[in-house]
mmCIF file of C-alpha atoms and ligand atoms in Angstrom:
data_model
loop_
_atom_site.group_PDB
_atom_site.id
_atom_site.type_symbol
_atom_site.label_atom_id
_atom_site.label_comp_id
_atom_site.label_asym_id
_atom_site.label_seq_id
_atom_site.Cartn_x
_atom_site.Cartn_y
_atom_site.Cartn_z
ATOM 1 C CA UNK A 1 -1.476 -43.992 -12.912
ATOM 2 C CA UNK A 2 -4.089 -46.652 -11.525
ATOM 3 C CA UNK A 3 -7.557 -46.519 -12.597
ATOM 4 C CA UNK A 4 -10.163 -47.824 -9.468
ATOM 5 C CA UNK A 5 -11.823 -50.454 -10.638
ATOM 6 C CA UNK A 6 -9.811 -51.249 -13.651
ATOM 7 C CA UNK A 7 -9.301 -55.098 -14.029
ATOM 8 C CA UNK A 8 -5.423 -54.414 -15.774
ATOM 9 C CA UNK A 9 -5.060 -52.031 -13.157
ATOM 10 C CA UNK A 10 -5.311 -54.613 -10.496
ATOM 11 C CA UNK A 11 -3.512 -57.466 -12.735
ATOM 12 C CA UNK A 12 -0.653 -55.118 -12.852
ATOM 13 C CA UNK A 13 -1.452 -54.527 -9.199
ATOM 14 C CA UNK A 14 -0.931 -58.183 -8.557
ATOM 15 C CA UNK A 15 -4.489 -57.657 -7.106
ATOM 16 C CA UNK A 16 -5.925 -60.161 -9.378
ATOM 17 C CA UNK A 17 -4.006 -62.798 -9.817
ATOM 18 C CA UNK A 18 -2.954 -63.886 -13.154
ATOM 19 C CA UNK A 19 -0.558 -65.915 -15.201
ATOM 20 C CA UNK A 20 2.327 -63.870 -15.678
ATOM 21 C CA UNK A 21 4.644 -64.963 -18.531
ATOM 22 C CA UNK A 22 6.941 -62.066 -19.242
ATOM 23 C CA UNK A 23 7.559 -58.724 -17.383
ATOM 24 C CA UNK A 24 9.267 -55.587 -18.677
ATOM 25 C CA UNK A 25 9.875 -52.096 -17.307
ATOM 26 C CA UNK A 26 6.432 -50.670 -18.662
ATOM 27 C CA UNK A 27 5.077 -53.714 -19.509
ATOM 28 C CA UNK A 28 3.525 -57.191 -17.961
ATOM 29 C CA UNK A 29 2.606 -60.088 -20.387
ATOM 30 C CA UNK A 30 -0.462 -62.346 -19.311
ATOM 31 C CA UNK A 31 -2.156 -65.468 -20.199
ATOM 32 C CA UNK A 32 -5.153 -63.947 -21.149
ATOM 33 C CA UNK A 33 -8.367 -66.087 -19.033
ATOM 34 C CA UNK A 34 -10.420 -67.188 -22.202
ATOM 35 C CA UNK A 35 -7.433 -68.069 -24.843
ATOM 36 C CA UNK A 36 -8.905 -68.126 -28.447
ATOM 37 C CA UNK A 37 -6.109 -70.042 -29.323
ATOM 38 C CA UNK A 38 -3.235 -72.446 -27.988
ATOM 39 C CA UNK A 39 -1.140 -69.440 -27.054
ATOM 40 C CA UNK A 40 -2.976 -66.434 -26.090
ATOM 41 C CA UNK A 41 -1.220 -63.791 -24.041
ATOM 42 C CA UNK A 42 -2.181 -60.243 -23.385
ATOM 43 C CA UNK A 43 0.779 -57.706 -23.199
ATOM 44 C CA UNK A 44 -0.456 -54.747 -20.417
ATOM 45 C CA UNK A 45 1.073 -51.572 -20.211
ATOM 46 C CA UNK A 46 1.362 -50.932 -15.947
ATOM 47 C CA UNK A 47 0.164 -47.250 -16.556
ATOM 48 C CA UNK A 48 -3.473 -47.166 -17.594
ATOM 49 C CA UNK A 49 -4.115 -45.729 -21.326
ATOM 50 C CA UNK A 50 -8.147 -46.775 -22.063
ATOM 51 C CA UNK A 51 -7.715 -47.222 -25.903
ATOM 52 C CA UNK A 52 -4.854 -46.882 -28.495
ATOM 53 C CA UNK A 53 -5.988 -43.650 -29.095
ATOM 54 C CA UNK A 54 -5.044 -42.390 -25.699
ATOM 55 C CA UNK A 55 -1.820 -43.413 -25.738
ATOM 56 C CA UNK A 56 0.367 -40.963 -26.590
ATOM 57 C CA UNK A 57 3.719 -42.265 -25.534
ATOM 58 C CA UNK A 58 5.055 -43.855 -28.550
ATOM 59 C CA UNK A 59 8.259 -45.488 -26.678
ATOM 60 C CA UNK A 60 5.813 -47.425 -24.551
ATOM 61 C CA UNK A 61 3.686 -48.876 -27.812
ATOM 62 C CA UNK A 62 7.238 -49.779 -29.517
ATOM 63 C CA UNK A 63 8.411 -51.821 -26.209
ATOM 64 C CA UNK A 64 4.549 -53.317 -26.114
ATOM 65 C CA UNK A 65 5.496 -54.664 -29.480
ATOM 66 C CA UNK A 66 9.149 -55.840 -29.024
ATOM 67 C CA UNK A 67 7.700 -57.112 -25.564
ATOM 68 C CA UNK A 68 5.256 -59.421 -28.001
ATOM 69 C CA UNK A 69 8.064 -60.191 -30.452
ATOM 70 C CA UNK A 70 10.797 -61.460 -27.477
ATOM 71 C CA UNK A 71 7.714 -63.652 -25.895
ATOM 72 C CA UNK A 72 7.028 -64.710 -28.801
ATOM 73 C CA UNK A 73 10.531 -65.941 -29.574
ATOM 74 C CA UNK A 74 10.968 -66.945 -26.117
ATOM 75 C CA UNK A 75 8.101 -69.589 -26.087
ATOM 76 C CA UNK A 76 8.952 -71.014 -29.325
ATOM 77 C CA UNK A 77 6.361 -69.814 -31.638
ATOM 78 C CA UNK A 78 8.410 -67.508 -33.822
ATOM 79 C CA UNK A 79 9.198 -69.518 -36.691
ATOM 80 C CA UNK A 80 5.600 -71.530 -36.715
ATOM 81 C CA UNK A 81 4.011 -67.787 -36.661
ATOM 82 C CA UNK A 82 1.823 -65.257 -34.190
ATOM 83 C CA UNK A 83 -0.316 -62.310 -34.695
ATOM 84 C CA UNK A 84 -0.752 -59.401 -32.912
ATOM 85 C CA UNK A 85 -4.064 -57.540 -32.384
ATOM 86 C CA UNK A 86 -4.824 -54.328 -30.759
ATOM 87 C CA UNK A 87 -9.071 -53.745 -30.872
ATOM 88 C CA UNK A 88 -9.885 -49.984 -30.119
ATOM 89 C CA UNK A 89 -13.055 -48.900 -29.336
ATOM 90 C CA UNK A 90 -16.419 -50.971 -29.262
ATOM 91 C CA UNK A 91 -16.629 -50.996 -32.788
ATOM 92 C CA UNK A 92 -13.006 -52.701 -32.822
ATOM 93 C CA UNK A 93 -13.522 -55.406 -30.202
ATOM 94 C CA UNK A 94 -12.522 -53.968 -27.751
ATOM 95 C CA UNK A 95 -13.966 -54.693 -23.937
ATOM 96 C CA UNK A 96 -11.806 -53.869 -21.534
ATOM 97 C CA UNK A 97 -10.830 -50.138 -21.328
ATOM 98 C CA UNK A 98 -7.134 -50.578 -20.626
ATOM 99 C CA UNK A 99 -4.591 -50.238 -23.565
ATOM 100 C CA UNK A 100 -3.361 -54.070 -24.648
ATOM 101 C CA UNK A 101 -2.284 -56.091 -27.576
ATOM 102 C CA UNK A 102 -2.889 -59.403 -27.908
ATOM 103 C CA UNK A 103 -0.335 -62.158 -28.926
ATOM 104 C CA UNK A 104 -2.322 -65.728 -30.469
ATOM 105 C CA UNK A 105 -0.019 -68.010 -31.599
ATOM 106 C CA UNK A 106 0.358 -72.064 -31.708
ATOM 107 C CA UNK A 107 -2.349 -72.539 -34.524
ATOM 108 C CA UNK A 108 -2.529 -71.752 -37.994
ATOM 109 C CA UNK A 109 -4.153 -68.179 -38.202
ATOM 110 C CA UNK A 110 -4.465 -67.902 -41.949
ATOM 111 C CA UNK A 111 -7.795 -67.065 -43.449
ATOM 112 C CA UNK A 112 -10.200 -64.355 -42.461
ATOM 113 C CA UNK A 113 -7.973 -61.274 -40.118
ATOM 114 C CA UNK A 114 -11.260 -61.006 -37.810
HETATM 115 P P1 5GP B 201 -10.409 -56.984 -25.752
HETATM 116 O O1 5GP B 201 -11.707 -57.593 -26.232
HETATM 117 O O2 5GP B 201 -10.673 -55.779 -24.868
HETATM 118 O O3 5GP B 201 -9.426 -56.706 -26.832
HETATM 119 O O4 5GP B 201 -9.721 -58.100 -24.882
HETATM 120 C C1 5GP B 201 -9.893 -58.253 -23.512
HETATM 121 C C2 5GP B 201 -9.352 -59.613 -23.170
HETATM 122 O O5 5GP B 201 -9.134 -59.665 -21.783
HETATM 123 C C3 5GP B 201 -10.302 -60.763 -23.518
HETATM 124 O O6 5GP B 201 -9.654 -61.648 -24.422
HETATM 125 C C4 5GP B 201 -10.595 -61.411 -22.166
HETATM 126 O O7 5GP B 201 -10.661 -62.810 -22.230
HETATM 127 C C5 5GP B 201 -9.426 -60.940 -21.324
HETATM 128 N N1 5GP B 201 -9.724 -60.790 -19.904
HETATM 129 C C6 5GP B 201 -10.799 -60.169 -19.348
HETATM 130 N N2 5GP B 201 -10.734 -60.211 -18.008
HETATM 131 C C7 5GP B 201 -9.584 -60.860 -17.701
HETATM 132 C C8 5GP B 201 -8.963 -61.214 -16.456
HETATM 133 O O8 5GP B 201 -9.446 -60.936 -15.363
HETATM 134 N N3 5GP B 201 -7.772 -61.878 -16.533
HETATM 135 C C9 5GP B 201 -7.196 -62.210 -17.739
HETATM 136 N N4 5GP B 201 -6.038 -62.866 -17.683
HETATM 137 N N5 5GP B 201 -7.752 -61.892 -18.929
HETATM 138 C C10 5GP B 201 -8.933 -61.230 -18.903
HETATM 139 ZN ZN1 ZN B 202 -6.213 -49.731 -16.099
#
């Protein structure tokens, strides 16, 4: 289901355009358009969940985070090392109501988790 007016809506939508890196059944794997670090890609679900919390379809979260681990792999940043970050709700981060996980990679990411 589309949401009007939802940006990763219309990114899935091809509306917006975007850097797409990676596509999957459910899934569609973006540079994300303010990267906090040398790699930073945003893996989308193409139906619209707002939060984690909403999501109920656990087969679509596991491909979200194979999706992350194969890109991942695929660009070379597996063995040097990634994280993966899902913020939820205000109070996690989060700013744009449509379910996504972020993959930052290509720097050393040790230290504080936040
Ligand atoms: P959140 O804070 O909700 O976890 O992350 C939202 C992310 O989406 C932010 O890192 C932000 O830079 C990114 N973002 C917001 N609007 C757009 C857009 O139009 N295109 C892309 N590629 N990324 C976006
Ligand atoms: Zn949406």
């Amino acid at each position: 289901m589309t949401m009007t007016g939802c940006v990763f809506c219309r990114i899935v939508a091809k509306e917006i355009p975007s850097t797409v890196v990676n596509e999957t059944e459910q899934t569609i794997v973006v540079k994300d358009i303010n990267p906090q670090a040398p790699t930073h890609l945003l893996v989308i679900p193409r139906a619209h969940y707002s939060t984690l919390l909403d999501c109920g379809d656990d087969a679509l979260l596991a491909e979200m985070m194979a999706t992350a681990r194969d890109t991942a792999q695929k660009l070379g940043i597996g063995k040097s090392g990634f994280r993966l970050v899902v913020n939820t709700n205000e109070g996690g981060g989060q700013t744009v109501f449509h379910l996504h996980m972020h993959l930052l990679g290509g720097r050393a990411l040790a230290g504080r988790m936040g």
